[in-house]
């Protein structure tokens, strides 16, 4: 009697999106501030907004204007949807990195605090969709540092074995650890090296170049 072929897990790398693969902070911050100015409220400065990026939008607005948070979120989403690629671009070398990892046999997933629909629109607009296997946003379940978004991304790929979580904030690193993945922190995004070091990532680097050293081509056998 012939045995059924084994289904091997797909080796998968999970990436955060904003501040990790894409330099999107200027568009996020300007849309965040627009909510305040459109309502005649004093807008926080770039320096005040930046440390909160990566938290849920509602929590970011509640930090500054709890009584107006719901309305500000609505204004932000409408404005950001029209302006999300004004200045946002993939970081240098990101497209080539993703293509190389795919060519080496790895699956690539996004796990972001953005809502899934917006994240997929964003990835498509930047031309990254062909380089990725799955894009998972955070829709009504616990956000990072909880590992839920990572688990959902991996589950969506079927037999996926997560190897690394790559991100630019302590929340990304904490979520990766909670999901049982190795963690790679990149300092070109939202959190600096000192802040990221408090989460004790396995790698702390100024860019994504060293990731390739950990991920040689997979055997096709």
Coordinates of N, CA and C in Angstrom, one line a residue:
X1 N 0.9 -1.2 0.0 CA 0.0 0.0 0.0 C 0.9 1.2 0.0
X2 N 0.7 2.1 -0.9 CA 1.5 3.3 -1.0 C 1.1 4.3 0.1
X3 N 2.2 4.9 0.6 CA 1.9 5.9 1.6 C 1.6 7.3 1.0
X4 N 0.7 8.1 1.6 CA 0.4 9.4 1.1 C 1.7 10.3 1.3
X5 N 1.9 11.1 0.3 CA 3.1 12.0 0.4 C 2.9 13.0 1.6
X6 N 4.1 13.2 2.3 CA 4.1 14.1 3.4 C 3.9 15.6 2.9
X7 N 3.2 16.3 3.7 CA 3.1 17.8 3.5 C 4.0 18.5 4.4
X8 N 5.1 19.1 3.8 CA 6.1 19.7 4.5 C 5.7 21.2 4.8
X9 N 5.9 21.7 6.0 CA 5.6 23.1 6.3 C 6.4 24.1 5.4
X10 N 5.8 25.1 5.0 CA 6.5 26.1 4.2 C 7.2 27.0 5.2
X11 N 8.5 27.2 4.9 CA 9.3 28.1 5.7 C 8.9 29.5 5.4
X12 N 8.4 30.3 6.5 CA 7.8 31.6 6.2 C 8.5 32.6 7.1
X13 N 8.7 33.8 6.5 CA 9.2 35.0 7.1 C 8.1 36.0 7.2
X14 N 7.9 36.5 8.4 CA 6.8 37.4 8.7 C 7.4 38.8 8.9
X15 N 6.8 39.8 8.2 CA 7.3 41.2 8.2 C 6.2 42.1 8.7
X16 N 6.6 43.0 9.6 CA 5.8 44.2 9.8 C 5.8 45.0 8.5
X17 N 4.9 46.0 8.3 CA 4.9 46.8 7.1 C 5.4 48.2 7.2
X18 N 4.7 49.0 7.9 CA 5.1 50.4 8.1 C 6.4 50.6 9.0
X19 N 7.4 51.2 8.4 CA 8.6 51.4 9.2 C 9.6 50.2 9.1
X20 N 9.1 49.1 8.4 CA 10.0 48.0 8.3 C 10.3 47.7 6.8
X21 N 9.3 47.5 6.0 CA 9.5 47.4 4.6 C 9.3 48.7 3.8
X22 N 8.4 49.6 4.4 CA 8.1 50.8 3.7 C 8.3 52.0 4.6
X23 N 8.9 53.1 4.1 CA 9.1 54.3 4.7 C 7.8 55.1 4.5
X24 N 6.9 54.9 5.5 CA 5.5 55.5 5.3 C 5.2 56.5 6.4
X25 N 6.1 56.7 7.3 CA 5.8 57.5 8.5 C 5.4 59.0 8.1
X26 N 6.0 59.6 7.1 CA 5.5 61.0 6.8 C 4.0 61.0 6.4
X27 N 3.6 60.1 5.6 CA 2.2 60.1 5.2 C 1.3 59.8 6.4
X28 N 1.7 58.8 7.3 CA 0.9 58.5 8.4 C 0.8 59.7 9.4
X29 N 1.9 60.3 9.6 CA 1.9 61.5 10.6 C 1.1 62.6 10.1
X30 N 1.3 62.9 8.8 CA 0.5 64.1 8.2 C -1.0 63.8 8.2
X31 N -1.4 62.6 7.9 CA -2.8 62.3 8.0 C -3.3 62.3 9.4
X32 N -2.5 61.9 10.3 CA -2.9 61.9 11.8 C -3.1 63.3 12.2
X33 N -2.2 64.2 11.8 CA -2.3 65.6 12.2 C -3.5 66.3 11.5
X34 N -3.8 65.9 10.3 CA -4.9 66.5 9.6 C -6.2 66.4 10.3
X35 N -6.4 65.3 11.0 CA -7.6 65.1 11.8 C -7.8 66.2 12.8
X36 N -6.8 66.6 13.4 CA -6.9 67.7 14.4 C -7.2 69.1 13.7
X37 N -6.4 69.4 12.7 CA -6.6 70.7 12.1 C -7.9 70.8 11.4
X38 N -8.5 69.7 10.9 CA -9.8 69.7 10.2 C -10.9 70.0 11.2
X39 N -10.6 69.7 12.5 CA -11.6 69.9 13.5 C -11.4 71.1 14.4
X40 N -10.3 71.9 14.0 CA -10.0 73.1 14.7 C -9.3 72.8 16.1
X41 N -8.7 71.6 16.2 CA -8.0 71.3 17.4 C -6.5 71.4 17.2
X42 N -5.8 71.7 18.3 CA -4.3 71.8 18.2 C -3.7 70.5 17.8
X43 N -2.9 70.4 16.8 CA -2.3 69.2 16.4 C -1.0 68.9 17.1
X44 N -0.8 67.6 17.5 CA 0.5 67.3 18.1 C 1.6 67.4 17.0
X45 N 2.8 67.5 17.5 CA 4.0 67.6 16.6 C 4.4 66.2 16.1
X46 N 5.2 66.2 15.1 CA 5.8 65.0 14.6 C 6.4 64.2 15.7
X47 N 7.2 64.9 16.5 CA 7.9 64.2 17.6 C 7.0 63.6 18.6
X48 N 5.8 64.2 18.8 CA 4.8 63.7 19.8 C 4.1 62.5 19.2
X49 N 3.9 62.5 17.9 CA 3.1 61.4 17.2 C 4.0 60.1 17.0
X50 N 5.2 60.3 16.6 CA 6.0 59.2 16.2 C 6.1 58.1 17.2
X51 N 6.3 58.3 18.5 CA 6.5 57.2 19.4 C 5.2 56.3 19.5
X52 N 4.1 56.9 19.1 CA 2.8 56.1 19.2 C 2.5 55.3 18.0
X53 N 3.2 55.5 16.9 CA 3.0 54.7 15.7 C 3.2 53.2 15.9
X54 N 2.3 52.4 15.5 CA 2.4 51.0 15.8 C 1.3 50.6 16.7
X55 N 0.8 51.5 17.5 CA -0.4 51.3 18.4 C -1.7 51.4 17.5
X56 N -2.8 50.9 18.0 CA -4.0 51.0 17.2 C -4.4 52.5 17.1
X57 N -5.0 52.9 16.0 CA -5.3 54.3 15.7 C -6.1 54.9 16.8
X58 N -7.1 54.2 17.3 CA -8.0 54.7 18.4 C -7.2 55.0 19.6
X59 N -6.2 54.2 20.0 CA -5.4 54.5 21.1 C -4.5 55.7 20.9
X60 N -4.0 55.9 19.7 CA -3.2 57.0 19.4 C -3.9 58.3 19.6
X61 N -5.2 58.4 19.0 CA -6.0 59.6 19.2 C -6.4 59.8 20.6
X62 N -6.8 58.7 21.3 CA -7.2 58.9 22.7 C -6.1 59.4 23.6
X63 N -4.9 59.2 23.2 CA -3.7 59.8 23.9 C -3.8 61.3 24.0
X64 N -4.2 61.9 22.9 CA -4.2 63.3 22.7 C -5.6 64.0 23.0
X65 N -6.6 63.3 22.5 CA -8.0 63.9 22.5 C -9.0 62.8 22.7
X66 N -9.1 62.3 23.9 CA -10.0 61.1 24.2 C -11.5 61.4 23.8
X67 N -11.9 62.6 24.0 CA -13.3 63.0 23.7 C -13.6 63.0 22.2
X68 N -12.6 63.1 21.4 CA -12.8 63.2 20.0 C -12.2 62.0 19.2
X69 N -11.8 61.0 19.9 CA -11.0 59.9 19.3 C -11.8 59.2 18.1
X70 N -13.0 58.9 18.3 CA -13.8 58.2 17.3 C -13.9 59.0 16.0
X71 N -14.2 60.3 16.2 CA -14.4 61.2 15.0 C -13.0 61.4 14.3
X72 N -12.0 61.5 15.1 CA -10.6 61.7 14.5 C -10.2 60.5 13.7
X73 N -10.6 59.3 14.2 CA -10.3 58.1 13.5 C -11.0 58.1 12.1
X74 N -12.2 58.5 12.1 CA -13.0 58.5 10.8 C -12.3 59.5 9.8
X75 N -12.0 60.7 10.3 CA -11.3 61.7 9.5 C -10.0 61.2 8.9
X76 N -9.2 60.6 9.8 CA -7.9 60.0 9.4 C -8.1 59.0 8.3
X77 N -9.0 58.1 8.5 CA -9.1 57.0 7.5 C -9.6 57.5 6.2
X78 N -10.4 58.5 6.2 CA -10.8 59.1 4.9 C -9.7 59.8 4.2
X79 N -8.9 60.6 5.0 CA -7.8 61.4 4.5 C -6.7 60.5 4.0
X80 N -6.3 59.5 4.9 CA -5.2 58.6 4.6 C -5.5 57.8 3.3
X81 N -6.7 57.4 3.1 CA -7.0 56.6 2.0 C -6.8 57.3 0.7
X82 N -6.8 58.6 0.7 CA -6.5 59.5 -0.5 C -5.1 59.9 -0.6
X83 N -4.3 59.7 0.5 CA -3.0 60.3 0.5 C -1.9 59.3 1.0
X84 N -2.2 58.0 1.0 CA -1.3 57.1 1.6 C 0.0 56.8 0.9
X85 N 0.1 57.2 -0.4 CA 1.4 57.0 -1.1 C 1.9 58.3 -1.6
X86 N 1.6 59.4 -1.0 CA 2.1 60.7 -1.4 C 3.7 60.7 -1.3
X87 N 4.2 60.2 -0.2 CA 5.6 60.1 0.0 C 6.1 58.7 0.4
X88 N 5.2 57.8 0.6 CA 5.6 56.5 1.1 C 6.3 55.7 0.0
X89 N 7.4 55.1 0.3 CA 8.2 54.3 -0.6 C 8.8 53.1 0.1
X90 N 9.1 52.0 -0.6 CA 9.8 50.9 0.0 C 11.2 51.4 0.4
X91 N 11.8 50.9 1.5 CA 13.1 51.3 1.9 C 14.1 50.7 0.9
X92 N 15.3 51.3 0.8 CA 16.3 50.8 -0.2 C 16.6 49.3 0.0
X93 N 16.5 48.6 -1.1 CA 16.9 47.2 -1.1 C 15.8 46.3 -0.7
X94 N 14.6 46.8 -0.3 CA 13.5 45.9 0.1 C 13.0 45.1 -1.0
X95 N 12.7 45.6 -2.1 CA 12.1 44.9 -3.3 C 13.1 43.7 -3.6
X96 N 14.4 44.1 -3.7 CA 15.3 43.0 -4.1 C 15.4 42.0 -3.0
X97 N 15.4 42.3 -1.7 CA 15.4 41.4 -0.6 C 14.2 40.4 -0.7
X98 N 13.0 40.9 -0.9 CA 11.8 40.1 -1.0 C 11.9 39.1 -2.2
X99 N 12.4 39.6 -3.3 CA 12.5 38.8 -4.5 C 13.6 37.7 -4.3
X100 N 14.7 38.0 -3.6 CA 15.7 37.0 -3.3 C 15.2 35.9 -2.4
X101 N 14.5 36.3 -1.3 CA 13.9 35.3 -0.4 C 12.9 34.4 -1.1
X102 N 12.1 35.0 -1.9 CA 11.1 34.1 -2.7 C 11.9 33.2 -3.6
X103 N 12.9 33.7 -4.2 CA 13.7 32.8 -5.1 C 14.4 31.7 -4.3
X104 N 14.7 32.0 -3.1 CA 15.4 31.0 -2.2 C 14.4 29.9 -1.7
X105 N 13.1 30.1 -1.9 CA 12.1 29.2 -1.5 C 11.3 29.5 -0.3
X106 N 11.4 30.7 0.2 CA 10.7 31.0 1.4 C 9.3 31.7 1.0
X107 N 8.4 31.5 1.9 CA 7.1 32.2 1.8 C 7.2 33.5 2.7
X108 N 6.6 34.6 2.2 CA 6.7 35.9 2.9 C 5.3 36.4 3.2
X109 N 5.1 36.8 4.5 CA 3.8 37.3 4.9 C 4.0 38.6 5.6
X110 N 2.9 39.4 5.6 CA 2.9 40.7 6.3 C 1.9 40.5 7.5
X111 N 2.3 41.0 8.6 CA 1.5 41.1 9.8 C 1.6 42.5 10.4
X112 N 0.5 43.3 10.1 CA 0.5 44.7 10.4 C -0.6 45.1 11.3
X113 N -0.5 46.3 12.0 CA -1.5 46.8 12.8 C -2.6 47.5 11.9
X114 N -2.2 47.9 10.6 CA -3.2 48.4 9.7 C -4.3 47.4 9.5
X115 N -5.5 48.0 9.2 CA -6.6 47.1 8.8 C -6.2 46.3 7.5
X116 N -6.7 45.1 7.4 CA -6.3 44.3 6.3 C -6.6 44.9 4.9
X117 N -7.8 45.5 4.8 CA -8.2 46.1 3.5 C -7.2 47.2 3.1
X118 N -6.9 48.1 4.1 CA -6.0 49.2 3.8 C -4.6 48.7 3.5
X119 N -4.1 47.7 4.3 CA -2.8 47.1 4.1 C -2.6 46.5 2.7
X120 N -3.7 45.9 2.2 CA -3.6 45.3 0.9 C -3.6 46.3 -0.2
X121 N -4.4 47.3 0.0 CA -4.4 48.5 -1.0 C -3.0 49.1 -1.0
X122 N -2.4 49.3 0.2 CA -1.1 49.9 0.3 C 0.0 49.1 -0.4
X123 N 0.0 47.8 -0.1 CA 1.0 47.0 -0.7 C 0.8 46.9 -2.3
X124 N -0.4 46.9 -2.7 CA -0.7 46.9 -4.2 C -0.2 48.2 -4.8
X125 N -0.5 49.3 -4.2 CA -0.1 50.6 -4.7 C 1.4 50.8 -4.8
X126 N 2.1 50.2 -4.0 CA 3.6 50.3 -4.0 C 4.2 49.2 -4.8
X127 N 3.4 48.3 -5.4 CA 4.0 47.3 -6.3 C 4.6 46.1 -5.6
X128 N 4.3 45.9 -4.3 CA 4.9 44.8 -3.6 C 4.1 43.5 -3.6
X129 N 2.8 43.6 -4.1 CA 2.0 42.4 -4.0 C 2.6 41.1 -4.7
X130 N 3.3 41.3 -5.9 CA 3.9 40.1 -6.5 C 5.0 39.4 -5.6
X131 N 5.6 40.2 -4.7 CA 6.7 39.7 -3.9 C 6.3 39.0 -2.6
X132 N 5.0 39.1 -2.3 CA 4.5 38.6 -1.1 C 3.4 37.5 -1.3
X133 N 3.3 36.6 -0.2 CA 2.4 35.5 -0.3 C 1.1 35.8 0.4
X134 N 1.1 36.7 1.4 CA -0.1 37.0 2.2 C 0.1 38.3 3.0
X135 N -1.0 39.0 3.1 CA -1.0 40.3 3.8 C -2.1 40.2 4.9
X136 N -1.8 40.2 6.1 CA -2.7 40.1 7.2 C -2.7 41.4 8.1
X137 N -3.9 42.1 8.2 CA -4.0 43.2 9.1 C -4.6 42.8 10.4
X138 N -4.9 43.8 11.2 CA -5.5 43.6 12.5 C -6.9 44.1 12.5
X139 N -7.8 43.2 12.5 CA -9.2 43.5 12.3 C -10.1 42.9 13.5
X140 N -10.2 43.7 14.5 CA -11.1 43.3 15.6 C -10.5 42.2 16.5
X141 N -9.3 42.0 16.5 CA -8.6 41.1 17.5 C -7.4 41.8 18.1
X142 N -6.8 41.2 19.2 CA -5.7 41.9 19.9 C -4.6 42.2 18.9
X143 N -4.1 43.5 19.1 CA -3.0 43.9 18.3 C -1.6 43.6 18.9
X144 N -0.6 43.7 18.1 CA 0.8 43.6 18.7 C 1.0 44.5 19.9
X145 N 1.6 44.0 21.0 CA 2.5 42.9 21.1 C 1.8 41.5 21.2
X146 N 0.5 41.4 21.2 CA -0.1 40.1 21.2 C 0.3 39.4 19.8
X147 N 0.4 38.1 19.8 CA 0.9 37.4 18.6 C -0.2 37.1 17.6
X148 N -1.5 37.5 17.8 CA -2.6 37.1 17.0 C -2.5 37.3 15.5
X149 N -2.0 38.5 15.2 CA -1.9 38.8 13.7 C -0.8 37.9 13.1
X150 N 0.2 37.5 13.8 CA 1.2 36.6 13.2 C 0.6 35.2 13.1
X151 N -0.1 34.7 14.1 CA -0.7 33.4 14.0 C -1.7 33.4 12.8
X152 N -2.5 34.4 12.6 CA -3.4 34.4 11.5 C -2.8 34.4 10.2
X153 N -1.7 35.2 10.1 CA -1.0 35.2 8.8 C -0.4 33.8 8.5
X154 N 0.2 33.2 9.4 CA 0.7 31.8 9.2 C -0.4 30.8 8.9
X155 N -1.5 30.9 9.6 CA -2.6 30.0 9.4 C -3.2 30.1 8.0
X156 N -3.2 31.4 7.5 CA -3.7 31.6 6.2 C -2.9 30.9 5.1
X157 N -1.6 30.7 5.4 CA -0.8 30.0 4.4 C -0.8 28.5 4.5
X158 N -1.6 28.0 5.4 CA -1.8 26.6 5.5 C -0.6 26.0 6.3
X159 N 0.2 25.1 5.7 CA 1.3 24.5 6.4 C 2.5 25.4 6.4
X160 N 2.4 26.4 7.2 CA 3.5 27.5 7.3 C 4.2 27.4 8.6
X161 N 5.5 27.3 8.5 CA 6.3 27.3 9.7 C 7.0 28.7 9.8
X162 N 6.6 29.5 10.8 CA 7.2 30.8 10.9 C 8.6 30.7 11.4
X163 N 9.6 31.4 10.8 CA 11.0 31.4 11.2 C 11.4 32.7 11.9
X164 N 11.1 33.8 11.2 CA 11.5 35.1 11.7 C 10.3 36.1 11.7
X165 N 10.2 36.9 12.7 CA 9.4 38.1 12.7 C 10.3 39.3 12.5
X166 N 10.1 40.1 11.5 CA 10.9 41.3 11.2 C 10.1 42.6 11.5
X167 N 10.6 43.5 12.3 CA 9.9 44.7 12.6 C 10.7 45.8 13.0
X168 N 10.1 47.0 13.3 CA 10.8 48.2 13.6 C 10.4 48.7 15.0
X169 N 9.5 48.0 15.7 CA 9.1 48.5 17.0 C 9.2 47.3 18.1
X170 N 9.3 47.7 19.3 CA 9.3 46.7 20.4 C 8.1 45.8 20.3
X171 N 6.9 46.4 19.9 CA 5.7 45.6 19.8 C 5.9 44.5 18.8
X172 N 6.5 44.8 17.7 CA 6.8 43.7 16.7 C 7.6 42.6 17.3
X173 N 8.7 43.0 18.0 CA 9.6 42.0 18.5 C 8.9 41.2 19.6
X174 N 8.1 41.8 20.5 CA 7.4 41.1 21.5 C 6.4 40.1 20.9
X175 N 5.7 40.6 19.9 CA 4.8 39.7 19.2 C 5.5 38.5 18.6
X176 N 6.6 38.7 17.9 CA 7.3 37.6 17.3 C 7.8 36.6 18.4
X177 N 8.3 37.1 19.5 CA 8.7 36.2 20.6 C 7.5 35.4 21.1
X178 N 6.4 36.1 21.3 CA 5.2 35.4 21.8 C 4.7 34.3 20.8
X179 N 5.0 34.5 19.5 CA 4.6 33.5 18.5 C 5.6 32.4 18.3
X180 N 6.7 32.5 19.0 CA 7.7 31.5 18.9 C 8.7 31.7 17.8
X181 N 8.8 32.8 17.2 CA 9.7 33.1 16.1 C 11.0 33.8 16.6
X182 N 12.0 33.6 15.8 CA 13.2 34.5 16.0 C 12.8 35.9 15.6
X183 N 13.5 36.9 16.1 CA 13.1 38.3 15.9 C 14.3 39.1 15.3
X184 N 14.0 39.9 14.4 CA 14.9 40.8 13.7 C 14.4 42.2 13.8
X185 N 15.1 43.1 14.5 CA 14.7 44.5 14.6 C 15.5 45.4 13.7
X186 N 14.9 46.2 13.0 CA 15.5 47.1 12.0 C 15.3 48.6 12.6
X187 N 16.4 49.4 12.6 CA 16.4 50.7 13.2 C 16.1 51.8 12.3
X188 N 15.7 51.5 11.0 CA 15.5 52.6 10.1 C 14.0 53.1 10.2
X189 N 13.2 52.5 11.0 CA 11.8 52.8 11.2 C 11.5 53.7 12.4
X190 N 10.6 53.2 13.2 CA 10.0 54.0 14.2 C 10.8 54.1 15.5
X191 N 11.4 52.9 16.0 CA 12.1 52.9 17.2 C 13.6 52.8 17.0
X192 N 14.3 53.6 17.8 CA 15.8 53.6 17.6 C 16.4 52.3 18.3
X193 N 17.7 52.2 18.1 CA 18.4 51.0 18.6 C 18.2 50.8 20.1
X194 N 18.3 51.9 20.9 CA 18.2 51.8 22.3 C 16.9 51.3 22.7
X195 N 15.8 51.8 22.1 CA 14.5 51.4 22.5 C 14.3 49.9 22.1
X196 N 14.7 49.6 20.9 CA 14.5 48.2 20.4 C 15.3 47.2 21.2
X197 N 16.4 47.6 21.7 CA 17.3 46.7 22.5 C 16.5 46.2 23.8
X198 N 15.6 47.0 24.3 CA 14.9 46.6 25.5 C 14.0 45.4 25.3
X199 N 13.7 45.1 24.0 CA 12.9 43.9 23.7 C 13.8 42.7 23.4
X200 N 15.1 42.9 23.4 CA 16.1 41.8 23.2 C 15.8 41.0 21.9
X201 N 15.8 41.7 20.8 CA 15.7 40.9 19.5 C 16.9 40.0 19.3
X202 N 16.7 39.0 18.5 CA 17.8 38.1 18.1 C 18.8 38.9 17.2
X203 N 18.3 39.8 16.4 CA 19.2 40.6 15.6 C 18.7 42.1 15.7
X204 N 19.6 43.0 15.8 CA 19.3 44.4 15.8 C 20.2 45.1 14.8
X205 N 19.6 45.6 13.7 CA 20.4 46.0 12.6 C 19.9 47.3 12.0
X206 N 20.8 48.1 11.3 CA 20.3 49.3 10.7 C 19.5 49.1 9.4
X207 N 19.6 47.9 8.8 CA 18.8 47.7 7.6 C 18.5 46.2 7.6
X208 N 18.0 45.7 6.5 CA 17.6 44.3 6.4 C 18.6 43.3 5.8
X209 N 19.8 43.9 5.5 CA 20.8 43.1 4.7 C 21.2 41.8 5.4
X210 N 21.4 41.8 6.7 CA 21.9 40.7 7.4 C 20.8 39.5 7.4
X211 N 19.6 39.8 7.2 CA 18.6 38.8 7.2 C 18.9 37.7 6.2
X212 N 19.5 38.0 5.1 CA 19.8 37.1 4.0 C 20.8 36.1 4.5
X213 N 21.7 36.5 5.4 CA 22.7 35.6 6.0 C 22.1 34.5 6.8
X214 N 21.0 34.7 7.3 CA 20.3 33.7 8.1 C 19.4 32.8 7.3
X215 N 19.2 33.1 6.0 CA 18.2 32.4 5.2 C 18.8 31.9 3.9
X216 N 19.6 30.9 3.9 CA 20.2 30.4 2.7 C 19.1 29.7 1.8
X217 N 19.4 29.4 0.6 CA 18.4 28.8 -0.3 C 17.9 27.5 0.3
X218 N 16.6 27.2 0.2 CA 16.1 26.0 0.7 C 16.3 24.8 -0.3
X219 N 16.4 23.6 0.2 CA 16.6 22.5 -0.6 C 15.2 22.3 -1.4
X220 N 15.3 22.0 -2.7 CA 14.1 21.7 -3.4 C 13.7 20.2 -3.4
X221 N 14.5 19.4 -2.7 CA 14.2 18.0 -2.6 C 13.0 17.7 -1.8

